Tab-separated table of C-alpha atoms in Angstrom:
chain	number	residue	atom	x	y	z
E	1	MET	CA	-0.267	0.149	0.170
E	2	SER	CA	2.921	2.884	0.661
E	3	ALA	CA	4.031	2.177	-2.606
E	4	LEU	CA	0.532	3.940	-4.305
E	5	HIS	CA	0.454	6.933	-4.746
E	6	PRO	CA	0.959	10.093	-2.064
E	7	PHE	CA	-2.434	11.476	-3.712
E	8	SER	CA	-4.320	7.647	-4.065
E	9	LEU	CA	-3.506	7.186	-0.730
E	10	LEU	CA	-5.077	10.332	0.674
E	11	ALA	CA	-8.002	10.110	-1.847
E	12	ILE	CA	-8.425	6.637	0.065
E	13	ALA	CA	-8.086	8.002	3.535
E	14	ALA	CA	-10.761	10.440	2.455
E	15	ALA	CA	-13.218	8.677	0.279
E	16	LEU	CA	-13.727	6.515	3.333
E	17	PRO	CA	-14.782	8.961	6.170
E	18	ALA	CA	-17.178	10.102	3.311
E	19	PHE	CA	-18.932	7.414	2.793
E	20	ALA	CA	-19.194	6.610	6.019
E	21	TRP	CA	-21.303	9.894	6.521
E	22	ILE	CA	-22.961	9.448	3.174
E	23	LEU	CA	-24.515	6.020	3.200
E	24	PRO	CA	-27.540	5.199	5.533
E	25	ALA	CA	-26.188	3.534	8.653
E	26	PRO	CA	-25.407	1.528	10.101
E	27	GLY	CA	-24.771	-0.829	6.481
E	28	GLY	CA	-22.824	2.077	5.447
E	29	GLY	CA	-20.784	2.867	8.680
E	30	LEU	CA	-19.689	-0.308	9.330
E	31	ALA	CA	-18.439	-1.755	6.017
E	32	THR	CA	-16.343	1.414	5.772
E	33	ALA	CA	-15.327	0.698	9.286
E	34	LEU	CA	-14.297	-2.741	8.638
E	35	VAL	CA	-12.600	-1.566	5.177
E	36	ALA	CA	-10.692	0.860	7.121
E	37	LEU	CA	-9.807	-1.399	10.089
E	38	GLY	CA	-8.655	-3.856	6.995
E	39	LEU	CA	-5.995	-1.216	5.554
E	40	THR	CA	-4.450	-0.627	8.739
E	41	LEU	CA	-3.404	-4.750	8.426
E	42	THR	CA	-2.183	-4.300	5.048
E	43	PRO	CA	2.000	-4.358	4.357
E	44	GLY	CA	3.335	-0.987	4.984
E	45	ALA	CA	1.142	0.411	7.134
E	46	THR	CA	3.164	-1.454	10.723
E	47	PRO	CA	5.587	0.616	11.990
E	48	GLY	CA	5.017	-1.676	14.893
E	49	SER	CA	6.706	-4.182	12.888
E	50	ARG	CA	10.041	-2.176	13.036
E	51	GLY	CA	12.458	-1.819	16.343
E	52	ALA	CA	11.926	1.016	18.568
E	53	GLY	CA	7.850	1.175	17.270
E	54	SER	CA	7.224	-1.891	18.682
E	55	THR	CA	3.955	-2.582	20.091
E	56	PRO	CA	4.530	-5.439	23.367
E	57	GLY	CA	1.370	-7.963	23.773
E	58	TRP	CA	0.492	-7.104	20.233
E	59	ARG	CA	1.771	-9.169	17.056
E	60	PRO	CA	3.381	-6.670	15.030
E	61	GLY	CA	0.953	-6.751	12.253
E	62	PHE	CA	-1.471	-5.164	14.360
E	63	ALA	CA	-0.391	-2.028	15.766
E	64	THR	CA	-1.907	0.113	13.897
E	65	LEU	CA	-4.998	-1.491	14.118
E	66	ARG	CA	-4.016	-1.218	17.648
E	67	ILE	CA	-3.896	1.782	17.465
E	68	ALA	CA	-6.601	2.908	15.820
E	69	LEU	CA	-8.653	1.298	18.064
E	70	VAL	CA	-7.326	2.723	21.227
E	71	THR	CA	-7.856	5.719	19.973
E	72	ALA	CA	-11.521	5.239	18.939
E	73	ALA	CA	-12.475	3.547	21.616
E	74	PRO	CA	-13.428	6.623	24.629
E	75	PHE	CA	-15.727	7.893	21.440
E	76	TRP	CA	-17.184	4.903	21.689
E	77	LEU	CA	-17.911	5.108	25.916
E	78	PHE	CA	-19.294	8.468	25.577
E	79	LEU	CA	-21.535	7.812	23.214
E	80	ARG	CA	-23.259	5.072	25.257
E	81	LEU	CA	-23.123	7.755	27.907
E	82	LEU	CA	-25.027	10.607	26.096
E	83	HIS	CA	-26.864	8.397	23.218
E	84	ASP	CA	-28.883	5.497	22.989
E	85	GLY	CA	-28.189	2.292	21.058
E	86	PRO	CA	-28.819	2.697	17.509
E	87	SER	CA	-27.229	6.660	17.590
E	88	THR	CA	-23.982	4.569	19.654
E	89	VAL	CA	-23.892	2.552	16.717
E	90	ALA	CA	-24.515	4.472	13.797
E	91	ILE	CA	-21.950	7.988	14.975
E	92	GLY	CA	-19.496	4.913	16.544
E	93	LEU	CA	-18.838	3.326	13.274
E	94	ARG	CA	-18.846	6.653	11.567
E	95	ILE	CA	-16.350	7.929	13.497
E	96	THR	CA	-14.356	4.968	14.018
E	97	THR	CA	-14.043	4.913	9.924
E	98	MET	CA	-12.950	8.133	10.219
E	99	VAL	CA	-10.241	7.030	13.254
E	100	ALA	CA	-8.863	4.289	11.104
E	101	SER	CA	-8.706	5.744	7.932
E	102	CYS	CA	-6.772	8.486	8.977
E	103	VAL	CA	-4.254	6.062	11.562
E	104	TRP	CA	-3.560	4.138	8.855
E	105	LEU	CA	-2.670	7.237	6.515
E	106	VAL	CA	-0.035	8.464	8.814
E	107	ALA	CA	1.270	4.810	9.062
E	108	VAL	CA	1.712	4.413	5.050
E	109	LEU	CA	2.568	7.935	3.748
E	110	SER	CA	5.276	9.322	3.920
E	111	PRO	CA	5.681	13.412	4.279
E	112	ASP	CA	8.884	13.312	2.105
E	113	ARG	CA	7.064	11.541	-0.769
E	114	LEU	CA	4.506	13.573	-0.306
E	115	VAL	CA	6.085	17.196	-0.547
E	116	GLU	CA	8.277	15.603	-3.859
E	117	ALA	CA	4.004	14.414	-5.614
E	118	MET	CA	3.331	18.155	-5.468
E	119	VAL	CA	6.288	19.523	-6.230
E	120	ALA	CA	5.841	17.065	-9.400
E	121	ARG	CA	2.705	18.309	-10.066
E	122	GLY	CA	3.854	21.827	-10.285
E	123	TRP	CA	2.282	23.136	-7.000
E	124	SER	CA	4.228	25.848	-5.478
E	125	LEU	CA	7.598	24.882	-3.497
E	126	ALA	CA	6.521	27.409	-0.963
E	127	ILE	CA	2.984	25.064	-0.036
E	128	ALA	CA	5.138	22.456	0.077
E	129	TYR	CA	8.026	24.060	2.597
E	130	LEU	CA	4.965	24.844	4.411
E	131	PHE	CA	3.980	21.213	4.756
E	132	ALA	CA	7.368	20.683	5.122
E	133	ALA	CA	8.603	22.630	7.468
E	134	THR	CA	5.542	22.565	10.257
E	135	LEU	CA	6.473	19.016	10.336
E	136	SER	CA	10.076	19.521	11.308
E	137	ALA	CA	9.468	22.339	13.403
E	138	VAL	CA	7.055	20.710	15.727
E	139	PRO	CA	8.792	18.343	17.479
E	140	VAL	CA	11.663	20.740	17.468
E	141	LEU	CA	9.534	23.365	19.493
E	142	LYS	CA	7.620	20.864	21.688
E	143	ALA	CA	11.307	19.610	22.792
E	144	ARG	CA	12.095	23.231	23.689
E	145	ALA	CA	8.753	23.320	26.038
E	146	ARG	CA	9.259	20.712	27.672
E	147	ARG	CA	13.382	21.713	28.432
E	148	ILE	CA	11.534	25.426	29.557
E	149	VAL	CA	9.041	23.740	31.821
E	150	GLU	CA	12.647	21.734	33.087
E	151	ALA	CA	14.581	24.748	34.370
E	152	GLN	CA	11.686	27.211	35.427
E	153	ARG	CA	11.492	24.421	37.751
E	154	CYS	CA	15.082	24.172	38.193
E	155	ARG	CA	14.243	27.842	39.118
E	156	GLY	CA	11.991	27.939	41.506
E	157	LEU	CA	8.713	27.623	39.519
E	158	SER	CA	5.785	26.456	41.081
E	159	PRO	CA	2.547	25.312	38.841
E	160	ARG	CA	0.914	24.347	41.148
E	161	GLY	CA	-1.915	25.805	44.098
E	162	SER	CA	-4.392	27.978	43.775
E	163	VAL	CA	-5.922	28.527	39.591
E	164	ALA	CA	-3.974	32.703	39.718
E	165	ASN	CA	-0.791	31.378	40.231
E	166	ARG	CA	-0.916	28.648	37.767
E	167	LEU	CA	-1.542	31.083	34.782
E	168	ARG	CA	1.086	33.197	36.686
E	169	ALA	CA	3.689	30.090	36.341
E	170	LEU	CA	1.712	29.484	32.712
E	171	ARG	CA	3.170	33.077	31.724
E	172	ALA	CA	6.674	31.922	33.127
E	173	LEU	CA	6.370	29.060	30.712
E	174	ALA	CA	4.502	30.486	27.173
E	175	LEU	CA	6.495	33.410	26.705
E	176	PRO	CA	9.914	32.367	26.532
E	177	LEU	CA	8.795	29.349	24.463
E	178	VAL	CA	6.755	31.665	22.111
E	179	LEU	CA	9.341	34.962	22.151
E	180	SER	CA	12.044	32.720	20.561
E	181	ALA	CA	10.318	31.045	18.255
E	182	VAL	CA	9.396	34.333	17.229
E	183	HIS	CA	13.059	35.490	16.556
E	184	GLU	CA	13.566	32.129	14.937
E	185	VAL	CA	11.171	34.070	12.427
E	186	ASP	CA	14.024	35.686	10.948
E	187	GLU	CA	16.762	33.870	11.083
E	188	ARG	CA	14.403	31.053	9.039
E	189	THR	CA	13.352	34.153	6.716
E	190	LEU	CA	17.272	34.209	5.449
E	191	ALA	CA	17.990	30.414	5.195
E	192	LEU	CA	14.976	30.417	3.036
E	193	GLU	CA	15.739	33.968	0.943
E	194	THR	CA	18.979	32.914	0.499
E	195	ARG	CA	17.893	29.814	-1.097
E	196	GLY	CA	15.575	31.760	-3.049
E	197	LEU	CA	12.011	30.756	-2.468
E	198	GLY	CA	11.010	34.426	-2.703
E	199	MET	CA	12.262	34.325	-6.893
E	200	GLY	CA	8.924	32.041	-7.896
E	201	VAL	CA	11.771	29.412	-9.161
E	202	ARG	CA	9.892	26.248	-10.130
E	203	ARG	CA	12.021	23.444	-8.000
E	204	THR	CA	13.286	19.899	-10.156
E	205	PRO	CA	11.708	16.855	-7.811
E	206	LEU	CA	15.247	14.628	-7.317
E	207	ALA	CA	12.216	11.631	-7.324
E	208	ALA	CA	9.208	12.295	-7.866
E	209	PRO	CA	6.881	9.364	-7.038
E	210	LEU	CA	5.389	7.425	-9.371
E	211	ASP	CA	2.001	8.247	-10.459
E	212	ARG	CA	0.306	5.254	-13.103
E	213	ALA	CA	-2.350	6.435	-14.762
E	214	ALA	CA	-4.611	3.127	-13.494
E	215	GLU	CA	-4.407	4.832	-10.139
E	216	ARG	CA	-5.225	8.679	-11.790
E	217	VAL	CA	-8.610	6.841	-13.488
E	218	ALA	CA	-8.559	5.296	-10.067
E	219	ARG	CA	-8.756	8.291	-7.666
E	220	TRP	CA	-11.444	10.129	-10.393
E	221	ILE	CA	-13.985	7.049	-9.529
E	222	LEU	CA	-13.475	7.525	-6.253
E	223	LEU	CA	-14.706	10.681	-6.601
E	224	LEU	CA	-17.785	10.211	-8.917
E	225	LEU	CA	-18.989	7.273	-6.332
E	226	CYS	CA	-18.674	9.616	-3.296
E	227	LEU	CA	-20.891	12.357	-6.210
E	228	ALA	CA	-23.220	9.478	-7.186
E	229	ALA	CA	-23.726	7.994	-3.021
E	230	LEU	CA	-24.228	11.606	-1.698
E	231	ILE	CA	-27.515	12.808	-4.816
E	232	ARG	CA	-28.217	9.412	-4.169
E	233	ARG	CA	-28.660	9.747	-0.311
E	234	LEU	CA	-30.075	13.670	-1.365
E	235	ALA	CA	-32.499	12.975	-4.258
T	1	MET	CA	3.380	36.314	-0.284
T	2	PRO	CA	6.582	37.806	1.608
T	3	VAL	CA	8.909	35.154	2.643
T	4	ARG	CA	9.377	36.641	6.126
T	5	LEU	CA	5.356	35.533	6.392
T	6	LEU	CA	5.944	32.201	4.592
T	7	ALA	CA	8.817	31.428	7.652
T	8	LEU	CA	6.042	32.661	10.361
T	9	ILE	CA	3.525	30.362	9.160
T	10	PRO	CA	5.459	26.996	10.297
T	11	VAL	CA	6.852	28.943	13.296
T	12	ALA	CA	3.206	29.910	13.945
T	13	VAL	CA	1.572	26.319	14.183
T	14	ALA	CA	4.807	24.603	15.972
T	15	ILE	CA	3.139	27.244	18.362
T	16	SER	CA	0.046	25.828	19.269
T	17	LEU	CA	0.693	22.481	19.405
T	18	ALA	CA	3.872	23.047	21.614
T	19	LEU	CA	1.925	25.028	23.944
T	20	SER	CA	0.113	21.611	25.338
T	21	ALA	CA	3.467	20.971	26.802
T	22	ALA	CA	3.129	24.478	29.585
T	23	VAL	CA	-0.760	23.529	30.136
T	24	ASP	CA	0.060	19.955	30.954
T	25	ALA	CA	2.432	21.188	33.526
T	26	VAL	CA	-0.175	23.470	35.458
T	27	ALA	CA	-2.402	21.011	34.772
T	28	LEU	CA	-5.142	23.906	33.973
T	29	PRO	CA	-8.044	22.989	31.772
T	30	LEU	CA	-6.969	24.819	28.633
T	31	PHE	CA	-5.800	23.833	25.130
T	32	LEU	CA	-4.381	27.603	23.536
T	33	ASP	CA	-4.660	25.546	20.647
T	34	THR	CA	-5.733	29.072	18.421
T	35	THR	CA	-2.616	30.715	20.410
T	36	GLY	CA	-0.429	30.065	16.968
T	37	THR	CA	-3.200	31.520	14.377
T	38	ILE	CA	-4.319	34.883	16.712
T	39	LEU	CA	-0.766	35.943	16.850
T	40	ALA	CA	0.169	34.978	13.258
T	41	THR	CA	-2.912	37.583	12.552
T	42	THR	CA	-1.996	39.998	15.205
T	43	LEU	CA	1.693	39.545	13.171
T	44	ALA	CA	0.488	39.264	9.752
T	45	GLY	CA	-3.262	39.661	9.007
T	46	PRO	CA	-6.588	37.008	8.565
T	47	ALA	CA	-5.031	35.476	5.583
T	48	VAL	CA	-1.484	34.105	7.210
T	49	GLY	CA	-3.578	32.965	10.285
T	50	VAL	CA	-6.493	31.569	8.380
T	51	ALA	CA	-3.396	29.594	6.872
T	52	VAL	CA	-1.943	28.939	10.335
T	53	GLY	CA	-5.052	27.547	11.193
T	54	VAL	CA	-5.586	25.233	8.305
T	55	LEU	CA	-2.610	23.909	9.230
T	56	THR	CA	-2.469	23.659	12.045
T	57	SER	CA	-6.041	21.636	12.233
T	58	ALA	CA	-4.653	19.335	9.297
T	59	VAL	CA	-1.301	18.135	11.252
T	60	ASN	CA	-3.423	17.875	14.077
T	61	THR	CA	-5.264	15.234	12.236
T	62	LEU	CA	-2.268	13.422	12.289
T	63	ARG	CA	-2.355	12.560	16.000
T	64	ASN	CA	-6.604	12.788	16.586
T	65	PRO	CA	-8.709	12.734	13.627
T	66	THR	CA	-11.552	14.455	14.816
T	67	PHE	CA	-9.131	18.295	14.540
T	68	TRP	CA	-10.091	18.303	10.759
T	69	PRO	CA	-13.364	19.468	10.913
T	70	PHE	CA	-12.773	22.078	13.681
T	71	VAL	CA	-11.023	23.710	11.077
T	72	VAL	CA	-13.786	26.116	10.293
T	73	VAL	CA	-13.684	27.554	13.808
T	74	GLN	CA	-9.670	28.306	13.923
T	75	ILE	CA	-10.365	29.908	10.746
T	76	ILE	CA	-13.230	32.013	11.934
T	77	VAL	CA	-10.511	32.473	15.015
T	78	ALA	CA	-8.310	34.156	12.323
T	79	LEU	CA	-11.101	36.027	11.271
T	80	TYR	CA	-11.967	37.285	14.479
T	81	ALA	CA	-8.355	38.273	15.738
T	82	GLY	CA	-8.098	39.764	12.638
T	83	LEU	CA	-10.640	42.702	13.494
T	84	ALA	CA	-9.271	42.880	16.692
T	85	ALA	CA	-5.725	43.808	15.800
T	86	ARG	CA	-7.510	46.009	13.397
T	87	ALA	CA	-9.309	47.362	16.366
T	88	GLY	CA	-6.158	47.341	18.500
T	89	LEU	CA	-7.177	45.861	21.507
T	90	PHE	CA	-4.106	44.212	22.267
T	91	ARG	CA	-2.625	46.973	23.509
T	92	SER	CA	-3.168	46.053	27.116
T	93	LEU	CA	-4.712	42.919	28.837
T	94	ARG	CA	-8.039	45.298	29.362
T	95	THR	CA	-8.819	45.269	26.269
T	96	ALA	CA	-7.774	42.264	24.661
T	97	VAL	CA	-9.224	40.113	27.415
T	98	PRO	CA	-12.657	40.421	26.689
T	99	ALA	CA	-11.836	40.684	23.140
T	100	GLY	CA	-11.154	37.317	24.117
T	101	LEU	CA	-14.579	36.397	26.209
T	102	GLY	CA	-16.580	37.433	23.009
T	103	LEU	CA	-14.118	34.962	20.628
T	104	GLY	CA	-14.760	32.390	23.110
T	105	VAL	CA	-19.098	32.764	22.238
T	106	ILE	CA	-18.214	32.846	18.986
T	107	ALA	CA	-15.592	29.696	19.115
T	108	SER	CA	-18.266	27.877	20.994
T	109	LEU	CA	-20.905	28.817	18.858
T	110	THR	CA	-19.302	28.014	15.740
T	111	SER	CA	-17.664	24.275	17.513
T	112	THR	CA	-21.297	23.158	18.736
T	113	PRO	CA	-22.976	22.468	15.402
T	114	ILE	CA	-19.875	20.196	14.370
T	115	SER	CA	-19.616	18.231	18.025
T	116	TYR	CA	-23.331	17.526	17.808
T	117	PHE	CA	-23.840	16.900	14.327
T	118	VAL	CA	-20.691	14.906	13.609
T	119	PHE	CA	-19.620	13.321	16.651
T	120	GLY	CA	-22.209	13.672	18.934
T	121	CYS	CA	-20.757	15.898	21.480
T	122	THR	CA	-18.178	13.683	22.791
T	123	THR	CA	-15.263	15.041	21.018
T	124	THR	CA	-13.136	15.210	24.150
T	125	GLY	CA	-14.275	14.026	27.550
T	126	GLY	CA	-14.596	17.191	29.424
T	127	ILE	CA	-16.945	18.262	26.824
T	128	ALA	CA	-18.624	14.804	26.752
T	129	LEU	CA	-19.092	14.925	30.909
T	130	THR	CA	-20.159	18.425	30.944
T	131	THR	CA	-22.560	17.540	28.185
T	132	ALA	CA	-24.249	15.156	29.625
T	133	LEU	CA	-24.324	16.875	32.831
T	134	GLY	CA	-26.021	19.632	31.359
T	135	LYS	CA	-29.159	16.996	29.810
T	136	ALA	CA	-28.928	15.560	33.403
T	137	LEU	CA	-30.130	19.240	34.221
T	138	GLY	CA	-33.215	19.130	31.351
T	139	LEU	CA	-31.187	20.836	28.659
T	140	PRO	CA	-32.034	20.161	24.918
T	141	PRO	CA	-29.471	17.787	23.462
T	142	LEU	CA	-27.921	20.797	20.945
T	143	GLY	CA	-28.377	22.808	24.602
T	144	ALA	CA	-26.073	20.777	26.599
T	145	CYS	CA	-23.901	19.916	23.596
T	146	PHE	CA	-23.449	23.879	23.938
T	147	VAL	CA	-23.057	24.415	28.264
T	148	GLY	CA	-19.648	21.657	26.529
T	149	SER	CA	-18.342	23.689	24.156
T	150	PHE	CA	-18.986	26.424	26.121
T	151	VAL	CA	-16.930	25.815	29.232
T	152	SER	CA	-13.797	24.800	27.221
T	153	ASP	CA	-13.624	27.549	25.303
T	154	PHE	CA	-14.747	30.794	26.471
T	155	GLY	CA	-12.014	31.024	29.336
T	156	ASP	CA	-9.410	29.328	26.297
T	157	LYS	CA	-9.583	32.041	24.573
T	158	ALA	CA	-9.685	34.561	26.915
T	159	VAL	CA	-6.186	33.362	27.635
T	160	THR	CA	-4.801	33.129	24.408
T	161	PHE	CA	-5.720	36.428	23.747
T	162	ALA	CA	-3.307	37.478	27.125
T	163	LEU	CA	-0.923	34.990	26.327
T	164	VAL	CA	-1.117	36.966	22.729
T	165	ALA	CA	-1.011	40.383	24.304
T	166	ALA	CA	1.904	39.727	26.829
T	167	VAL	CA	3.857	38.227	23.997
T	168	LEU	CA	2.784	41.306	21.353
T	169	HIS	CA	4.500	43.548	23.922
T	170	GLY	CA	7.540	41.496	24.724
T	171	LEU	CA	8.794	41.765	21.682
T	172	PRO	CA	11.441	43.812	20.759
T	173	ARG	CA	9.660	46.952	18.948
T	174	ARG	CA	12.209	46.642	15.650
T	175	THR	CA	11.415	42.700	15.661
T	176	ALA	CA	7.074	44.290	16.099
T	177	ALA	CA	7.955	46.800	12.995
T	178	ARG	CA	9.101	43.926	10.362
T	179	PHE	CA	5.343	42.728	10.567
T	180	PRO	CA	2.950	44.679	9.023
T	181	LEU	CA	0.018	44.026	11.775
T	182	ALA	CA	1.481	44.266	14.724
T	183	LEU	CA	2.185	47.572	16.016
T	184	ARG	CA	-1.407	48.493	14.926
T	185	ALA	CA	-2.650	45.503	17.338
T	186	MET	CA	-0.516	46.917	20.497
T	187	GLY	CA	-2.459	50.394	19.540
T	188	ALA	CA	1.242	51.308	19.097
T	189	THR	CA	0.437	53.316	15.390
């Protein structure tokens, strides 16, 4: 599955939740949930099967399925608390489809391949940069946030007590993080200008993913099926 | 789009997602997941804020797929913050906090239909429990769902606005002047 073109993976992950909401419940939701959960068992969707990410107590091939089930389970609990049986099943199956599709997509889609595919398709380099830079900036800033929390604790900051005390502590933790991040914009701007990003030139992709004709046709068929199902449901 | 604003977008998204570590440390019922959207809007205008909001939802969706339908809320937040910045409401905490409370009402009004019709009011444990409490008090389902969204959004947006105001005033004037809207949002022009 991970060998499919990134746009095909995105199309499948978007189509399944769309079908789950469009098709009549509970049959439609059950079918899409089974397909989505089945996808998590396909080759390439098993991040836990290699090295450090392996999950004790679960066979490697079930790691992605486990993540999907653990993510979806609380929704079933809350739905049961708030709704009757049929509504719980209908909404729960739709949410399960959405969760499983997304978990599967994260497991099989490589951000690098997606950026290469976007550049190859003629998307602006700026848009490709936004995706790639965001995905790399989030873990960096999260690590910095943890360091600031530890540093402020070492200096005697107490994040407990009254709400006012906690809000003061929050200010002492959040301000250094946000201010340092805003100052970083200058460095990033300089780096981007040095690399000619502002000149509007088109980048040549180094390893554009193969987009077979059959996949392109399949993506259009998926879109048409969604539209047909929607029209039939509304009619 | 100028390169400086392009460089700001990923940083603002990362701010929204990284602040959860600070929130966890103080154990307050806050999200602060619109901080980057509001900050980017006050610095560079609503178009950049909308881009940050959409990208924040997209990246958050990779962690929890239920975030994507709430992209509408991020867009509303960016537009509202744009109006607040143009009115100079980030000039002090006295003006920023009431503006944030106003956004809390608007955000909960926007998120309630999404939460109710898409997720049956089960987006987070806190919202589900508050909704159950509202139902137990005899509120209609949509009203109970609004109570859940309101409780989570009202204080969160006020704190977020206050934090962004503090950040703007903490920036050196030279740095703030490099962004098109920052000085106006602070009421300095």
